[in-house]
PDB file of C-alpha atoms in Angstrom:
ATOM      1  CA  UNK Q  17     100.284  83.045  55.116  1.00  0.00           C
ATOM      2  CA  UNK Q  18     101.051  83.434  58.847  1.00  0.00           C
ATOM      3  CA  UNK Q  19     100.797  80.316  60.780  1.00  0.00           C
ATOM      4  CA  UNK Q  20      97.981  80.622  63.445  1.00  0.00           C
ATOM      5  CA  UNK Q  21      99.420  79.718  67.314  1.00  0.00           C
ATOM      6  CA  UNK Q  22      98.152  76.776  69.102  1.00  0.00           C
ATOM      7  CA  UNK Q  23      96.685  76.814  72.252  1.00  0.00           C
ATOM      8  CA  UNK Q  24      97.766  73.632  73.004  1.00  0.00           C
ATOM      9  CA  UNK Q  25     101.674  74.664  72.464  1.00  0.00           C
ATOM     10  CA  UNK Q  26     101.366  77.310  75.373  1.00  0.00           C
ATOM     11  CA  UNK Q  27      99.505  75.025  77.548  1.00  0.00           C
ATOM     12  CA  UNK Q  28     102.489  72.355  77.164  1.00  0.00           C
ATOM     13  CA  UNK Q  29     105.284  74.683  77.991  1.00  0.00           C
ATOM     14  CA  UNK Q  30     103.236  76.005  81.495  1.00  0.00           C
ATOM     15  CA  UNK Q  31     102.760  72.373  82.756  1.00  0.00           C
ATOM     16  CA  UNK Q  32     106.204  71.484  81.595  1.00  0.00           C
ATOM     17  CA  UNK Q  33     107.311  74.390  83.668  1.00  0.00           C
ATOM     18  CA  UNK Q  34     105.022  73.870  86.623  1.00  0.00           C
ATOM     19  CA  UNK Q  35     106.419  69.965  86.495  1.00  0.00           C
ATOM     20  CA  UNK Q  36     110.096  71.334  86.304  1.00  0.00           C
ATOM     21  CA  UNK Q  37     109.627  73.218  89.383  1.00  0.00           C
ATOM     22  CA  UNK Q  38     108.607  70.368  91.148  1.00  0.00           C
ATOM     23  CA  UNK Q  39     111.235  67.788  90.633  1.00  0.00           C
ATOM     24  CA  UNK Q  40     113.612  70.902  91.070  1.00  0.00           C
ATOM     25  CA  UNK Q  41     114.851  70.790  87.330  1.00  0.00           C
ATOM     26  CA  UNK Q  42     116.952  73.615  86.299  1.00  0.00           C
ATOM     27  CA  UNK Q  43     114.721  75.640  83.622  1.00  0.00           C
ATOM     28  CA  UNK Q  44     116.148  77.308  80.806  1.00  0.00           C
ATOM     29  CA  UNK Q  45     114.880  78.215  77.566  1.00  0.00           C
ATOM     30  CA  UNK Q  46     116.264  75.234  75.896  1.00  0.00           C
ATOM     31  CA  UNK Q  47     115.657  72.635  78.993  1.00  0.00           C
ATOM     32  CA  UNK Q  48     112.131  73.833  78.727  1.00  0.00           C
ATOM     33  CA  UNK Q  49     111.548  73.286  75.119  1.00  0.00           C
ATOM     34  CA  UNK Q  50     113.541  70.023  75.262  1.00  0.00           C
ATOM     35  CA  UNK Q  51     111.658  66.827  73.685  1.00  0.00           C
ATOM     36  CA  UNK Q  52     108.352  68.489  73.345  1.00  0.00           C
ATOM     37  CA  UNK Q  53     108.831  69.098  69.881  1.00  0.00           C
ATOM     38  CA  UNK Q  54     108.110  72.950  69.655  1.00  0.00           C
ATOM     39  CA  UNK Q  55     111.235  75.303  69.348  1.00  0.00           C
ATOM     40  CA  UNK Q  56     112.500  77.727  71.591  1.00  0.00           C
ATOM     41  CA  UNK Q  57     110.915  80.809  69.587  1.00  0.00           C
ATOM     42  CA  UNK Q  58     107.787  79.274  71.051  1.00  0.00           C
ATOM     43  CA  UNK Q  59     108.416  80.826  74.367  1.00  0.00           C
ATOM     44  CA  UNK Q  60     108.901  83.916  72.862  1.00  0.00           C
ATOM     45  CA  UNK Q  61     106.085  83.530  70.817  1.00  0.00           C
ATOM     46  CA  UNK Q  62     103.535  83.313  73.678  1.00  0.00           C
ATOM     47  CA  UNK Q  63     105.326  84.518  76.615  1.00  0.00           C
ATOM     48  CA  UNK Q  64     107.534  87.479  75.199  1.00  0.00           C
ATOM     49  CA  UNK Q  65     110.788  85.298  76.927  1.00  0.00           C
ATOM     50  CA  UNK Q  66     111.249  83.595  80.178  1.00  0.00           C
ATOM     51  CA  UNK Q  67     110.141  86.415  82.513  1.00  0.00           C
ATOM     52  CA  UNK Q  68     106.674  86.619  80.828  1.00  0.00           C
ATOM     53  CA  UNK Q  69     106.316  82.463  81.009  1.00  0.00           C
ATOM     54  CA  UNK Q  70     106.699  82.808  84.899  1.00  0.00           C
ATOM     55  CA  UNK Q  71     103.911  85.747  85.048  1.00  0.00           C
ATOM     56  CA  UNK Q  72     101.808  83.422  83.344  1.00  0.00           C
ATOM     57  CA  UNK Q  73     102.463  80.162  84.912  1.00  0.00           C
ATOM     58  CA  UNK Q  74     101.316  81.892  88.123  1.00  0.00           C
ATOM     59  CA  UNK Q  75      98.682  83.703  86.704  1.00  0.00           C
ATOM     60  CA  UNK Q  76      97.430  79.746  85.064  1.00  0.00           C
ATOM     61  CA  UNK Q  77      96.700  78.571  88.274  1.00  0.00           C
ATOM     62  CA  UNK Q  78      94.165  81.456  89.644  1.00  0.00           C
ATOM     63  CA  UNK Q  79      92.752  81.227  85.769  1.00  0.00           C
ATOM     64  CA  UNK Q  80      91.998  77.137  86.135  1.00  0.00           C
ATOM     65  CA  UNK Q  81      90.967  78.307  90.209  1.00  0.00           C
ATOM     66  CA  UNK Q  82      88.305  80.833  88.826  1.00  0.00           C
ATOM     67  CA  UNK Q  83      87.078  78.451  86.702  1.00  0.00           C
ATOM     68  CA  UNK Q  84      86.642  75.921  89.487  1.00  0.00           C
ATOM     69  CA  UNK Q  85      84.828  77.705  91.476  1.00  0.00           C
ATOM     70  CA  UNK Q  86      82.773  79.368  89.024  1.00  0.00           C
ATOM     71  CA  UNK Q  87      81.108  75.968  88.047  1.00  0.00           C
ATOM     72  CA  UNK Q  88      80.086  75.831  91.852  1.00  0.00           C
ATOM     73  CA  UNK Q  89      76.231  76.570  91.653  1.00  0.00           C
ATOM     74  CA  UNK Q  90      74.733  79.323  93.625  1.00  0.00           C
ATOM     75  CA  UNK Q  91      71.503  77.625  96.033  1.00  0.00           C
ATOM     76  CA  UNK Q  92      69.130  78.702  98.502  1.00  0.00           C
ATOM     77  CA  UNK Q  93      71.712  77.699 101.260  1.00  0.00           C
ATOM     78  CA  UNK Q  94      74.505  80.147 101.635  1.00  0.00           C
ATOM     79  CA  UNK Q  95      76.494  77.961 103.975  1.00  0.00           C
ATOM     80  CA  UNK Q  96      76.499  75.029 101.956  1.00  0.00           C
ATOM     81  CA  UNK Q  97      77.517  76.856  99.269  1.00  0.00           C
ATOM     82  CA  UNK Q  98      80.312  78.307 101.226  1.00  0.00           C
ATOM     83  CA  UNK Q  99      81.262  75.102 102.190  1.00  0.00           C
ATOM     84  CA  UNK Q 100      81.831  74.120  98.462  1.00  0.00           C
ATOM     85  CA  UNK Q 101      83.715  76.865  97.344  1.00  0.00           C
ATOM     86  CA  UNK Q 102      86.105  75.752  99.931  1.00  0.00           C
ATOM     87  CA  UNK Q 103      86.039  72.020  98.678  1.00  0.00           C
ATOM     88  CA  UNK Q 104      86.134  73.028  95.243  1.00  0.00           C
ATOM     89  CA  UNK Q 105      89.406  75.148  95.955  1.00  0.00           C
ATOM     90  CA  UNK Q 106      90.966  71.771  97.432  1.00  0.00           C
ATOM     91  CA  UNK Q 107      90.118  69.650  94.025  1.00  0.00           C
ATOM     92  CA  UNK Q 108      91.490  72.705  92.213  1.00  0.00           C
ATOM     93  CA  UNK Q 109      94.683  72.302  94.002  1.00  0.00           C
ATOM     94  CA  UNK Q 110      94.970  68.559  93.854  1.00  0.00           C
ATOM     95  CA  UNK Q 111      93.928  68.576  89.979  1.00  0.00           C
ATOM     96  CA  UNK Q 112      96.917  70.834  89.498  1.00  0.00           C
ATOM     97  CA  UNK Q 113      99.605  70.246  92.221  1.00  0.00           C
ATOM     98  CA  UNK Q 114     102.253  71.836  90.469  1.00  0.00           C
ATOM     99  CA  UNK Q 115     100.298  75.258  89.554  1.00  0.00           C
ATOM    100  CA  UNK Q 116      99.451  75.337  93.046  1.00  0.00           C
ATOM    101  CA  UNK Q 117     102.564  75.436  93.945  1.00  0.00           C
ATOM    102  CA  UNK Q 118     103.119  78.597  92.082  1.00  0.00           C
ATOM    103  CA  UNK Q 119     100.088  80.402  92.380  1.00  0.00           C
ATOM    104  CA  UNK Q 120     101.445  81.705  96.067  1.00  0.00           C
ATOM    105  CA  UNK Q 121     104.997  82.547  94.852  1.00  0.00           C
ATOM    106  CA  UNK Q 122     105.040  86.348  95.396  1.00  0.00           C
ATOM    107  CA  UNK Q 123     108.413  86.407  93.941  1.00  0.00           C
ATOM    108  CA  UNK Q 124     106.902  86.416  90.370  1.00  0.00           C
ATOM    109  CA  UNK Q 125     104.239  88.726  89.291  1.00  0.00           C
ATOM    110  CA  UNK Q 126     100.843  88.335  88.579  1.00  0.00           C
ATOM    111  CA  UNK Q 127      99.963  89.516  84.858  1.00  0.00           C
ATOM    112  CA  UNK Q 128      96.230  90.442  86.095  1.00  0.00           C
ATOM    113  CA  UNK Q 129      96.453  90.528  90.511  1.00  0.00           C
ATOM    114  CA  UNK Q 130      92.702  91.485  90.420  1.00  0.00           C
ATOM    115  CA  UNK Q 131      91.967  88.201  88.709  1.00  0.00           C
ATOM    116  CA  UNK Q 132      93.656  86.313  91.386  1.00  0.00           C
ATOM    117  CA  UNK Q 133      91.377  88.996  94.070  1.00  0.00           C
ATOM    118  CA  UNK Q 134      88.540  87.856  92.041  1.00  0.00           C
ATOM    119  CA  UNK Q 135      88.720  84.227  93.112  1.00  0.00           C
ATOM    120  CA  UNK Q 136      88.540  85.529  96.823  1.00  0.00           C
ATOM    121  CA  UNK Q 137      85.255  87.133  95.910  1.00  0.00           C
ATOM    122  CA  UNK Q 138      83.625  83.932  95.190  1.00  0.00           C
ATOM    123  CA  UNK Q 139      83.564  83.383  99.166  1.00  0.00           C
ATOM    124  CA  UNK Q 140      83.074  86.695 100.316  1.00  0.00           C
ATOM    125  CA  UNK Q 141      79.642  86.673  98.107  1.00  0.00           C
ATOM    126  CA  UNK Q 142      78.189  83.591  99.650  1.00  0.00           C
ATOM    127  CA  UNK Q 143      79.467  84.738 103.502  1.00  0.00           C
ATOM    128  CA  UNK Q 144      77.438  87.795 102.587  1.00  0.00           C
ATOM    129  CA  UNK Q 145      74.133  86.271 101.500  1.00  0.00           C
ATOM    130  CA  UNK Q 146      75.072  83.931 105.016  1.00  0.00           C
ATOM    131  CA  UNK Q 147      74.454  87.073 106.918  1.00  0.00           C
ATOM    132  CA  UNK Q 148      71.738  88.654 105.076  1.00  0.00           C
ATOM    133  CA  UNK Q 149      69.542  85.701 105.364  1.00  0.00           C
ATOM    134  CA  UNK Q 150      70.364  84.911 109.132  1.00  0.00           C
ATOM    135  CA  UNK Q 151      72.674  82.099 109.202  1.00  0.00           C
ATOM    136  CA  UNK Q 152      75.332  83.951 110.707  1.00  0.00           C
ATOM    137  CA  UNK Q 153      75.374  87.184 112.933  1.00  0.00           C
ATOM    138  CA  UNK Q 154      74.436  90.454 111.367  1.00  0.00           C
ATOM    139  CA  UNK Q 155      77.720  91.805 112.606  1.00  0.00           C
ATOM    140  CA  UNK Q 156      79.648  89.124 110.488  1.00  0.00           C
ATOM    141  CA  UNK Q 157      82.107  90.582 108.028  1.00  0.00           C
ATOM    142  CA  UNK Q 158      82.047  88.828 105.383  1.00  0.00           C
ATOM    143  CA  UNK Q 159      85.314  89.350 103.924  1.00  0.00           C
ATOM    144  CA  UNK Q 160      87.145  88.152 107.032  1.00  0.00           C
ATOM    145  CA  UNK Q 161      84.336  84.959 107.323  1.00  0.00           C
ATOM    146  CA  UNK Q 162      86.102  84.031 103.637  1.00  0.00           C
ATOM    147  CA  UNK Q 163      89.376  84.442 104.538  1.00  0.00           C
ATOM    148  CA  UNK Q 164      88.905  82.788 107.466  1.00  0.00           C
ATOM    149  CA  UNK Q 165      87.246  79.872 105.369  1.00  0.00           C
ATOM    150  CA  UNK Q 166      90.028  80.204 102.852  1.00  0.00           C
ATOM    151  CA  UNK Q 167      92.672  79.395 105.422  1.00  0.00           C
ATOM    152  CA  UNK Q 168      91.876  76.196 106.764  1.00  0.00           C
ATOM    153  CA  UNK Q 169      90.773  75.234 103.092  1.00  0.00           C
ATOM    154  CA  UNK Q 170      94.611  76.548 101.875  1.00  0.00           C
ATOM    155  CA  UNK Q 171      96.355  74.920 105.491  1.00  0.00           C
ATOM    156  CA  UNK Q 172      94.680  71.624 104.944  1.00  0.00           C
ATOM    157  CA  UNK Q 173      95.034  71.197 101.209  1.00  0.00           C
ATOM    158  CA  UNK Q 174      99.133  72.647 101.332  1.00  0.00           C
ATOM    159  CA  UNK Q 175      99.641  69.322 103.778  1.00  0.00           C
ATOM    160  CA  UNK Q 176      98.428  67.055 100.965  1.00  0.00           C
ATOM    161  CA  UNK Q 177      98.540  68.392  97.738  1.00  0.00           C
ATOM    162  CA  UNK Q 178     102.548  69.337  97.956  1.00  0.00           C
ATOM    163  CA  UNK Q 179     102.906  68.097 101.515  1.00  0.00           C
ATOM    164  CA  UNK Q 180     103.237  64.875 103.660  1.00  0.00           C
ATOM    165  CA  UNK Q 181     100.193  63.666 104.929  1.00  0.00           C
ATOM    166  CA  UNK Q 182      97.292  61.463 103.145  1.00  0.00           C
ATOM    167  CA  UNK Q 183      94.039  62.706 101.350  1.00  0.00           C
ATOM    168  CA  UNK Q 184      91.950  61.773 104.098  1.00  0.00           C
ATOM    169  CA  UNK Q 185      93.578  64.480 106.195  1.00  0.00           C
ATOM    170  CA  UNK Q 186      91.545  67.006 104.069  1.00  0.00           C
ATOM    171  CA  UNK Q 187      88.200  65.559 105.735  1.00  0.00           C
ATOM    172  CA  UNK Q 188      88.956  67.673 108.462  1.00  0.00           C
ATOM    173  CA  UNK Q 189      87.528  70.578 107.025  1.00  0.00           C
ATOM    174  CA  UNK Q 190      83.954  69.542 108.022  1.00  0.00           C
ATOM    175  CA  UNK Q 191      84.440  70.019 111.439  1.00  0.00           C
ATOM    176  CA  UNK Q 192      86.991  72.851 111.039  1.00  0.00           C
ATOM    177  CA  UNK Q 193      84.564  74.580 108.928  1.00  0.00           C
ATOM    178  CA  UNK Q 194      81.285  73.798 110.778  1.00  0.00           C
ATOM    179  CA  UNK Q 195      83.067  75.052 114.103  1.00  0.00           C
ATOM    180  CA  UNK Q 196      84.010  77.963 112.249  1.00  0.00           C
ATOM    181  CA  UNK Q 197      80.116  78.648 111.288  1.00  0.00           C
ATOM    182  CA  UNK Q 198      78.680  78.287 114.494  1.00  0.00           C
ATOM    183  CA  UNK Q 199      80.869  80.429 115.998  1.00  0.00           C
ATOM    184  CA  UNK Q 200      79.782  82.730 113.481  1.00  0.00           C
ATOM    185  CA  UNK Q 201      76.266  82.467 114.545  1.00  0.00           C
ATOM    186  CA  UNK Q 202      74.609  79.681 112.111  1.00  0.00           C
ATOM    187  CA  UNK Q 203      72.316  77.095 114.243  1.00  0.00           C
ATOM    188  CA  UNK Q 204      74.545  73.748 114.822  1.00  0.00           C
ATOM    189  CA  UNK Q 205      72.231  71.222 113.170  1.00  0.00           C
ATOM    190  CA  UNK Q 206      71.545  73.082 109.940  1.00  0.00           C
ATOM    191  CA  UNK Q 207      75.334  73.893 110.057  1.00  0.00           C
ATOM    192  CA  UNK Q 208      75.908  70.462 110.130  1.00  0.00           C
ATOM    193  CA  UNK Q 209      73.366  69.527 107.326  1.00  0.00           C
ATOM    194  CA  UNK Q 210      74.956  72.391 104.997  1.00  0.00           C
ATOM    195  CA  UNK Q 211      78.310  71.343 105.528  1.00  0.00           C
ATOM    196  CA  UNK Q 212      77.757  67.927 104.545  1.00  0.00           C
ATOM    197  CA  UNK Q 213      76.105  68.669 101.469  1.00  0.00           C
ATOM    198  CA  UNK Q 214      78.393  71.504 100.442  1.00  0.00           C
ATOM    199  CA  UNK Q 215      81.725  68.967 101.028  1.00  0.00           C
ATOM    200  CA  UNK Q 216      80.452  66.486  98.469  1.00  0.00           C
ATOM    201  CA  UNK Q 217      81.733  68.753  95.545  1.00  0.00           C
ATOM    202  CA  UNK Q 218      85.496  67.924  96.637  1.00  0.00           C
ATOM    203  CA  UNK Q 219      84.867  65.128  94.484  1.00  0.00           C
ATOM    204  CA  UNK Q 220      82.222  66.156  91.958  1.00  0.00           C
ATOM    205  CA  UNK Q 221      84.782  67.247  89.465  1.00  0.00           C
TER     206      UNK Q 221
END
């Protein structure tokens, strides 16, 4: 009888890898393997060889992203919920620091890029119902308003999650992000309001 794969085995080998990376190990096949007590034919097993584990170590991290901020609910208040796709991206990244790291590596391909668009679309969607319900301008675009969102999220979270500076630094968002609404049209106070509730998910994971 054929023994059925584990899961578990080809989740071990990507955050082995993803940990490798960054304490700058050399990875080979064996050095990858080594003292988790699978066998090298694993790799092959579930990646196809080296070149397919890389694909999917990068793909991993928009897969555990997408799941993130799927789990944000959809409300009444677009903004808010804007606001905590953004926040939600930022626990993503500091729940998996060494995925994140590779997600943005261009140098190895993506085994599904529209997967990795998809996550993208989370934002666009609530920037969209922001304009159609009047929080922001009616000439707001809202792909631009989410990667405009996405930015300071990605600049902010890139300084602590594989960067220098201290977890508080990613409070900074609230008034990055409410400036970044008003300017878009949305009424200051109820910015304020939405932005504030919408931040709390950072750390409702």
């Amino acid at each position: 009888m054929a023994r059925t794969k584990d899961p578990a085995v080809r989740t071990l080998l990507l955050e082995r890898a993803a940990r490798m990376l960054r304490t700058r190990e050399p990875i080979t096949l064996r050095s990858l393997v080594d003292g988790t007590g699978v066998s090298t034919m694993a790799v092959y097993t579930w990646f196809g060889g080296m070149d397919g584990m890389w694909k999917a170590l990068r793909q991993e991290g928009f897969t555990r992203l997408a799941g993130r901020l799927a789990a944000v609910p959809v409300t009444r208040d677009p903004v808010r919920d804007l606001t905590a796709l953004v926040a939600a991206y930022l626990g993503n990244a500091l729940d998996h620091p060494d995925l994140y790291r590779v997600m943005f590596d261009a140098t190895v391909e993506l085994e599904d890029l529209q997967a990795a668009d998809d996550t993208l679309e989370y934002l666009v969607r609530a920037a969209g119902r922001g304009r159609d319900t009047g929080r922001f301008r009616a000439d707001t675009d809202p792909l631009q308003l989410a990667i405009q969102s996405w930015v300071i999220g990605h600049g902010l979270v890139s300084l602590v999650a594989t960067g220098p500076l201290p977890r508080e630094t990613l409070d900074h968002g609230i008034p990055l992000l409410t400036a970044l609404f008003i300017g878009t049209g949305d009424d200051p106070d109820a910015c304020r309001t939405s932005v504030g509730r919408g931040w709390t998910w950072r750390s409702a994971q």
